[in-house]
Tab-separated table of C-alpha atoms in Angstrom:
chain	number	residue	atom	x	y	z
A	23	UNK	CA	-9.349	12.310	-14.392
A	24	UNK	CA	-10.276	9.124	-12.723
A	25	UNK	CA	-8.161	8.761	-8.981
A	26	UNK	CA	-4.925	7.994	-8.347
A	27	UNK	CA	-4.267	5.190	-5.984
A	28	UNK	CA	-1.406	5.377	-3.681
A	29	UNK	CA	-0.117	2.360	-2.124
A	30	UNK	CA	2.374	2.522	0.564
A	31	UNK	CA	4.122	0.161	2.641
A	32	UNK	CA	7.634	-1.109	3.628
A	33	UNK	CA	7.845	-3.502	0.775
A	34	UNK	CA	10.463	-5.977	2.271
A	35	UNK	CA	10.356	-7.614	-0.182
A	36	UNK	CA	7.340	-6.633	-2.282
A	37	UNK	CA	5.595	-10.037	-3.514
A	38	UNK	CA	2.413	-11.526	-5.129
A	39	UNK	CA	-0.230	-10.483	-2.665
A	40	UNK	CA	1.092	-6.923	-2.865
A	41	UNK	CA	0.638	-7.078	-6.363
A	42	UNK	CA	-2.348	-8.964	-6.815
A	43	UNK	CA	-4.323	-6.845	-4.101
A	44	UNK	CA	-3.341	-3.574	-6.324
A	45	UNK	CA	-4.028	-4.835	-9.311
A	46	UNK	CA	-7.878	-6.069	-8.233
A	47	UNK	CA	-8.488	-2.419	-7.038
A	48	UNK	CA	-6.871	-1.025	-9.941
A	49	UNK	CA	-9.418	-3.133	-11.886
A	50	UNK	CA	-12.317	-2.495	-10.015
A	51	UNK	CA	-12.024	0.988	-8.855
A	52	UNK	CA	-10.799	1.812	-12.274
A	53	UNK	CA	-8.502	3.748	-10.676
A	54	UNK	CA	-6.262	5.857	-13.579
A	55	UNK	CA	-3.172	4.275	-11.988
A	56	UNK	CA	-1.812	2.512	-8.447
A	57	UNK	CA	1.652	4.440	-7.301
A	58	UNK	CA	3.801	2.019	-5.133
A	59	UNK	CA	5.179	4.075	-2.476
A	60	UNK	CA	8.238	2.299	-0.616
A	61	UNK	CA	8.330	4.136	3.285
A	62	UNK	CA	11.487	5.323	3.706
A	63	UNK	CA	11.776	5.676	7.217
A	64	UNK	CA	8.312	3.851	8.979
A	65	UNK	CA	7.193	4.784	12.227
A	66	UNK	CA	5.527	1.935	13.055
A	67	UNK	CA	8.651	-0.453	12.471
A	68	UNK	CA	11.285	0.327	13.418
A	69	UNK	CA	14.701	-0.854	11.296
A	70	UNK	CA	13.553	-2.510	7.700
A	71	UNK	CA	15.592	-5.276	7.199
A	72	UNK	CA	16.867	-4.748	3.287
A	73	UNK	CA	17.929	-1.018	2.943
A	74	UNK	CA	15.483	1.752	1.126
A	75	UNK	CA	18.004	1.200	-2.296
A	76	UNK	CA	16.796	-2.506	-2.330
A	77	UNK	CA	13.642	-2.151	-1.540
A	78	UNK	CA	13.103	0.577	-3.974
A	79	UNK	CA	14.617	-1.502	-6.525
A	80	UNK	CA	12.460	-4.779	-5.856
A	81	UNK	CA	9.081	-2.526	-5.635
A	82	UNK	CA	10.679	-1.125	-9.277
A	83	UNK	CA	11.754	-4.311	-10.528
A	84	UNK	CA	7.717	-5.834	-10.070
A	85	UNK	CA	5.855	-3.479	-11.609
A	86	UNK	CA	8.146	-3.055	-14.868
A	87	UNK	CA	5.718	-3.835	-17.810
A	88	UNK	CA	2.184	-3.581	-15.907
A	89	UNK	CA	-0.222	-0.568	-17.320
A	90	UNK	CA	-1.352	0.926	-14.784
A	91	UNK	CA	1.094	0.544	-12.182
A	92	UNK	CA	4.680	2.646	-11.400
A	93	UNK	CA	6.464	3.766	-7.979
A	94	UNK	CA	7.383	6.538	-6.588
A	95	UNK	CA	10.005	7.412	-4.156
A	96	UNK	CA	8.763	10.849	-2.427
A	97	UNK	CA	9.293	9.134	1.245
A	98	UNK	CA	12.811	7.428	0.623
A	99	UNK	CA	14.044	11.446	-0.419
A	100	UNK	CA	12.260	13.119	2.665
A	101	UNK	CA	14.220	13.222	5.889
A	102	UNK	CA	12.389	11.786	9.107
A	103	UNK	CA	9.888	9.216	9.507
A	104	UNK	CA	6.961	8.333	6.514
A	105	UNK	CA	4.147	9.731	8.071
A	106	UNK	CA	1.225	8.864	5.546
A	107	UNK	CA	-0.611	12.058	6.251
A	108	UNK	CA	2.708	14.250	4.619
A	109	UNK	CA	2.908	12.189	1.848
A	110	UNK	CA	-0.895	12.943	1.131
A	111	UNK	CA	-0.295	16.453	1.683
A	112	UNK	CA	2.433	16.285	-1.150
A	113	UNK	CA	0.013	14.371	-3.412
A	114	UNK	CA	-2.636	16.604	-2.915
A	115	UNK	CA	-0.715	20.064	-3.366
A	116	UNK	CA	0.706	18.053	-6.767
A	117	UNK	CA	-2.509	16.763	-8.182
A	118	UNK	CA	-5.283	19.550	-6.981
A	119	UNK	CA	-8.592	18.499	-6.663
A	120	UNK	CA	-7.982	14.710	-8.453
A	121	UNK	CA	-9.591	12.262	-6.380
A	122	UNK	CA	-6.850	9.856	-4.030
A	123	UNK	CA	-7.245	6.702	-2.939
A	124	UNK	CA	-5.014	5.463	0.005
A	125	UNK	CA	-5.203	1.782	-0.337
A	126	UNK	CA	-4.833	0.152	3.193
A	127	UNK	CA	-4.993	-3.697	4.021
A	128	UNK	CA	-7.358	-4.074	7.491
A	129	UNK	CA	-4.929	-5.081	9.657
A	130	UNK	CA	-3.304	-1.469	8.552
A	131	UNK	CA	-7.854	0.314	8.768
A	132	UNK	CA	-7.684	-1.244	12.378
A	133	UNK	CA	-4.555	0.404	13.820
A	134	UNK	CA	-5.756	3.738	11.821
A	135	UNK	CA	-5.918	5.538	15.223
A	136	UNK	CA	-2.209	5.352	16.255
A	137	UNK	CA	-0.905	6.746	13.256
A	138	UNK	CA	0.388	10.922	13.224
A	139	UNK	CA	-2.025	13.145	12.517
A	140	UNK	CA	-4.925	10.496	11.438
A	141	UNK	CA	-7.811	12.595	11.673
A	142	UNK	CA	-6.360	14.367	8.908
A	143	UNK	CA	-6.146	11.243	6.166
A	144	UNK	CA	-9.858	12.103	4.737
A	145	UNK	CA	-8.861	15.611	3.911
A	146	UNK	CA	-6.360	14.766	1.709
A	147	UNK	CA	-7.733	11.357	0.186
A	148	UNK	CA	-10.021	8.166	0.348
A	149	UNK	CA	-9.298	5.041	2.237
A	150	UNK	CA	-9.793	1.895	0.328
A	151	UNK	CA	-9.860	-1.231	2.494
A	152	UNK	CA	-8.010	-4.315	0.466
A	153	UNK	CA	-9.321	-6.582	2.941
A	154	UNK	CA	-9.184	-10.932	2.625
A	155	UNK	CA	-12.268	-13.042	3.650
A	156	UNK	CA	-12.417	-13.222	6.896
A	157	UNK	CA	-12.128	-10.054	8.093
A	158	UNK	CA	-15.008	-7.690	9.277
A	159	UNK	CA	-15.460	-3.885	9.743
A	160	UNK	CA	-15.287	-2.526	13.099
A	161	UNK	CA	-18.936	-1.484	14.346
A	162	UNK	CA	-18.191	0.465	17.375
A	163	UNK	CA	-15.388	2.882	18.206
A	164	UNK	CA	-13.516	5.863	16.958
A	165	UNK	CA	-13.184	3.438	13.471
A	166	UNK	CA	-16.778	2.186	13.475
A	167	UNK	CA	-18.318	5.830	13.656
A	168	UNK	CA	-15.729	6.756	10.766
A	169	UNK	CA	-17.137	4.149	8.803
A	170	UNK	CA	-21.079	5.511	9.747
A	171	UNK	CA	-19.989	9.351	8.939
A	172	UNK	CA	-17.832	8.168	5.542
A	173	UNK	CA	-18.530	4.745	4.531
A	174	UNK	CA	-19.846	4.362	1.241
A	175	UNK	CA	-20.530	1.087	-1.562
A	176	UNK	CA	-20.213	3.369	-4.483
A	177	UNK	CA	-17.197	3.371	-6.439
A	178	UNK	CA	-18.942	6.604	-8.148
A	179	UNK	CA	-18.297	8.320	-4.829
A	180	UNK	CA	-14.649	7.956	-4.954
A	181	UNK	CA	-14.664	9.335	-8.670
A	182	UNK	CA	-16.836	12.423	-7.728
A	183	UNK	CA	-15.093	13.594	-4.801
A	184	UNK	CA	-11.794	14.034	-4.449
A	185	UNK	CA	-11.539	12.859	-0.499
A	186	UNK	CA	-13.703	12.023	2.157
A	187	UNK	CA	-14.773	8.566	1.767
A	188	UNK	CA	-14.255	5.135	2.886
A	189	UNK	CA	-14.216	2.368	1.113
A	190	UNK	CA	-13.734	-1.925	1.627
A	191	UNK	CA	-13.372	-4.055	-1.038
A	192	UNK	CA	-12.580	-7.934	-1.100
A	193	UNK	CA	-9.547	-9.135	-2.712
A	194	UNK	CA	-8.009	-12.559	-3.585
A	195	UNK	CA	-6.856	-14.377	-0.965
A	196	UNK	CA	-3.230	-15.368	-0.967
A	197	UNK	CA	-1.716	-15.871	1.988
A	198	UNK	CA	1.900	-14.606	1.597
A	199	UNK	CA	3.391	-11.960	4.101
A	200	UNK	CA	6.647	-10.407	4.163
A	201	UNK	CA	8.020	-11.972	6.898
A	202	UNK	CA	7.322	-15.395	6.055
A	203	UNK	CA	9.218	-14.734	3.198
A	204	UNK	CA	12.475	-13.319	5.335
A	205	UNK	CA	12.202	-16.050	7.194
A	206	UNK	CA	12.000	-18.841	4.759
A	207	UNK	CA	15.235	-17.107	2.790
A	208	UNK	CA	16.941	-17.160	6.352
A	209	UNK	CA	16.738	-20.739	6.437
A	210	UNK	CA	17.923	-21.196	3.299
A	211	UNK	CA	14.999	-21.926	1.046
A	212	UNK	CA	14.098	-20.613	-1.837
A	213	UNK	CA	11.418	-17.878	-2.493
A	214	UNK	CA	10.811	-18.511	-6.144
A	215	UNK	CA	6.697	-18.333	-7.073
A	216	UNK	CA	6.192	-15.823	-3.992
A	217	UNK	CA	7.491	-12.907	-6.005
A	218	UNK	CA	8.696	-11.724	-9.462
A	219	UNK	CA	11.648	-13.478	-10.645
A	220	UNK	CA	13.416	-10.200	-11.090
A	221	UNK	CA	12.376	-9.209	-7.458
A	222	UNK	CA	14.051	-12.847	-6.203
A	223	UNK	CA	16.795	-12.040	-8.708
A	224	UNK	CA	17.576	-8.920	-6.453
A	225	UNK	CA	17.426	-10.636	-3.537
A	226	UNK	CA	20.056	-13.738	-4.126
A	227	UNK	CA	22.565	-10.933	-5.717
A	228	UNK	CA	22.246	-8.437	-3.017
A	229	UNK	CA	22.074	-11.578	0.037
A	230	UNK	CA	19.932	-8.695	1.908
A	231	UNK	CA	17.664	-11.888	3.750
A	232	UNK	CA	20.325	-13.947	4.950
């Protein structure tokens, strides 16, 4: 079976460069599918600001339709905080030895070392880097020998092995973020083009932004 890739993240709201980043490594991984995966309760945020339901609902509401892509709500049913390394563990008891792919953004690769149990993530799965131009890899470090030890350019790597490698690959750049998006539906604007219409559909019935 070709691997699974399992995208987490807050989602709040999901929009276009979520999207467009999974889809490209869907594509060019050729992953067998990309499983959203809303975090329920995320350690490193705090308070979302649209509730797990929403959020759940939005990440559902964008991905209706596309091959290839579906969500799955493991974290928003487990009590406590959405440590990545227990939702691997739950993959990984679920799906044997099928190859994983966590799919990161950089900004996520470079704060790799705070999260719970991190040492552990290569156990259970691959990382995949969805990084923008512009960005580099860390050379030095905890993160730059992690890269020496389990770096690899071969997508055949991630297809033969069911965990245990690292992987970056350059995606389109569109420069949306989340909180740009909060913040122009605070002020009243309109976030039409940024997102699915049935994601901004959500959003101006449920008033979650403003």
């Amino acid at each position: 079976m070709s691997p699974i890739g399992i995208f987490g993240g807050t989602f709040d709201p999901i929009h276009y460069g979520h999207l467009r980043s999974a889809f490209e490594v869907l594509q060019a991984l050729r992953l067998a599918e990309v499983r959203f995966v809303p975090s329920g309760d995320p350690p490193h945020r705090g308070n979302t600001f649209a509730s797990a339901e929403l959020r759940y609902r939005m990440v559902e509401a964008a991905v209706v339709g596309q091959a290839g892509f579906s969500v799955d709500n493991r974290e928003l049913r487990r009590d406590g905080p959405s440590y990545t390394v227990d939702t691997l563990e739950s993959y990984r008891k679920e799906h044997g030895a099928t190859s994983l792919c966590l799919i990161i953004g950089m900004d996520a690769f470079l704060g790799l070392t705070s999260w719970h149990r991190w040492g552990e993530i290569l156990n259970l799965a691959h990382i995949v880097i969805a990084y923008r131009p512009g960005w580099q890899l860390p050379d030095a470090g905890e993160l730059g020998d992690l890269l020496a030890e389990a770096g690899t350019n071969r997508i055949e790597d991630l297809h033969a092995e069911p965990a245990g490698r690292v992987f970056d690959h350059a995606v389109t750049q569109l420069e949306i973020a989340s909180t740009e998006i909060r913040n122009l539906i605070a002020a009243g604007r309109d976030p039409r083009f940024l997102m699915p219409d049935a994601v901004r559909d959500i959003i101006v019935e449920s008033d979650c932004y403003t």
